[in-house]
Amino acid sequence: MGIPFYDKDVISISLNSHPEWDSKDISLKSKQFTDASRMKTFIEAIENAQKMEGMLNYIAEFDLTVYFKDKSSAHYHLSLGGETEGEGLLVNLSNTLQGFRIQKEDTKLLREMINN
């Protein structure tokens, strides 16, 4: 059974370092999440993200893909920044002009999951 997200069930989430991100600190190249608790953390962060106003100027750190039981997928850019207490940024690739602010608490949880 998948994790509910909108009207679909999530069966896995993949995270890949974005090719344009040139930070030397990134040890992650690719990571797959299939356990329910970690997928739920990602989904909650996406659902809790708040719509941002204005134009975006960002560099994606990660390509995030959510895979659904019906074999479809959703694609995002994810940036968590270097600050340990900062907010993250989520951009749905179906509309790259609109960004969503990931709350500090959710950003912290995502950083911890990615680094472990």
Coordinates of C-alpha atoms in Angstrom, one line a residue:
M1 CA 0.0 0.0 0.0
G2 CA 1.3 3.5 -0.9
I3 CA 1.3 6.8 0.9
P4 CA -1.7 8.9 -0.2
F5 CA -0.8 12.1 -2.1
Y6 CA -3.7 14.0 -3.7
D7 CA -5.7 11.3 -5.4
K8 CA -2.9 8.8 -5.9
D9 CA -0.7 6.4 -3.9
V10 CA 3.0 7.0 -3.7
I11 CA 5.2 3.9 -3.9
S12 CA 8.7 5.5 -4.0
I13 CA 10.5 8.7 -4.1
S14 CA 13.9 9.3 -5.8
L15 CA 16.3 12.1 -5.1
N16 CA 19.2 12.9 -7.4
S17 CA 21.8 15.7 -7.2
H18 CA 20.9 18.3 -9.9
P19 CA 23.7 18.4 -12.5
E20 CA 24.0 22.2 -12.3
W21 CA 24.5 22.2 -8.5
D22 CA 28.3 22.6 -8.1
S23 CA 28.6 22.4 -4.3
K24 CA 31.5 20.3 -3.1
D25 CA 29.6 19.4 0.0
I26 CA 27.1 17.1 -1.7
S27 CA 27.9 13.5 -1.1
L28 CA 24.5 12.3 -2.4
K29 CA 24.3 11.5 -6.1
S30 CA 21.2 9.4 -6.0
K31 CA 18.9 8.1 -3.2
Q32 CA 15.7 6.0 -3.3
F33 CA 13.1 6.1 -0.5
T34 CA 10.6 3.3 -0.3
D35 CA 9.8 3.0 3.4
A36 CA 6.5 4.5 4.5
S37 CA 7.9 6.8 7.2
R38 CA 10.4 8.5 4.9
M39 CA 8.0 8.9 2.0
K40 CA 5.5 10.4 4.4
T41 CA 8.0 13.0 5.5
F42 CA 8.6 14.0 1.9
I43 CA 4.9 14.1 1.1
E44 CA 4.1 16.2 4.3
A45 CA 6.8 18.7 3.4
I46 CA 5.3 19.1 -0.1
E47 CA 1.8 19.4 1.2
N48 CA 2.8 21.9 3.9
A49 CA 4.8 24.1 1.5
Q50 CA 3.5 27.6 1.1
K51 CA 3.1 29.3 -2.3
M52 CA 5.6 32.1 -2.9
E53 CA 5.0 35.4 -4.5
G54 CA 7.2 37.0 -7.2
M55 CA 9.8 35.7 -9.7
L56 CA 12.1 32.8 -8.8
N57 CA 15.8 33.0 -8.9
Y58 CA 17.2 29.7 -7.7
I59 CA 19.6 26.9 -8.4
A60 CA 18.1 23.4 -7.9
E61 CA 20.1 21.2 -5.6
F62 CA 18.1 18.1 -6.2
D63 CA 15.8 16.5 -8.8
L64 CA 12.9 15.0 -6.8
T65 CA 10.6 12.4 -8.4
V66 CA 7.5 11.0 -6.8
Y67 CA 6.4 7.6 -8.3
F68 CA 2.8 6.5 -8.0
K69 CA 1.2 3.1 -8.0
D70 CA -0.5 3.8 -11.3
K71 CA 3.0 4.1 -12.9
S72 CA 2.8 7.9 -13.3
S73 CA 5.2 10.4 -11.6
A74 CA 5.5 14.0 -10.5
H75 CA 8.8 15.9 -10.9
Y76 CA 10.2 18.7 -8.7
H77 CA 13.3 20.7 -8.1
L78 CA 14.2 20.8 -4.4
S79 CA 16.7 23.2 -2.7
L80 CA 17.4 22.9 1.0
G81 CA 20.2 25.4 1.3
G82 CA 23.2 25.3 3.5
E83 CA 21.7 27.0 6.5
T84 CA 20.7 24.5 9.2
E85 CA 17.8 26.6 10.3
G86 CA 16.7 27.9 6.9
E87 CA 13.6 27.2 4.7
G88 CA 13.7 25.1 1.6
L89 CA 12.3 25.7 -1.9
L90 CA 10.2 23.3 -3.9
V91 CA 9.4 23.9 -7.6
N92 CA 7.0 21.6 -9.5
L93 CA 8.5 21.1 -13.0
S94 CA 5.0 21.4 -14.5
N95 CA 5.2 25.2 -13.6
T96 CA 8.7 26.4 -13.0
L97 CA 7.5 30.0 -12.5
Q98 CA 5.9 29.1 -9.2
G99 CA 7.9 28.3 -6.1
F100 CA 6.8 26.9 -2.8
R101 CA 8.5 27.6 0.5
I102 CA 9.2 24.5 2.6
Q103 CA 8.8 25.2 6.3
K104 CA 11.9 25.2 8.5
E105 CA 10.8 22.2 10.5
D106 CA 10.2 20.2 7.3
T107 CA 13.4 21.4 5.7
K108 CA 15.4 20.2 8.8
L109 CA 13.7 16.8 8.7
L110 CA 14.5 16.4 4.9
R111 CA 18.1 17.4 5.5
E112 CA 18.5 14.8 8.2
M113 CA 16.9 12.1 6.1
I114 CA 19.1 12.9 3.1
N115 CA 22.3 12.9 5.1
N116 CA 21.6 9.6 6.9

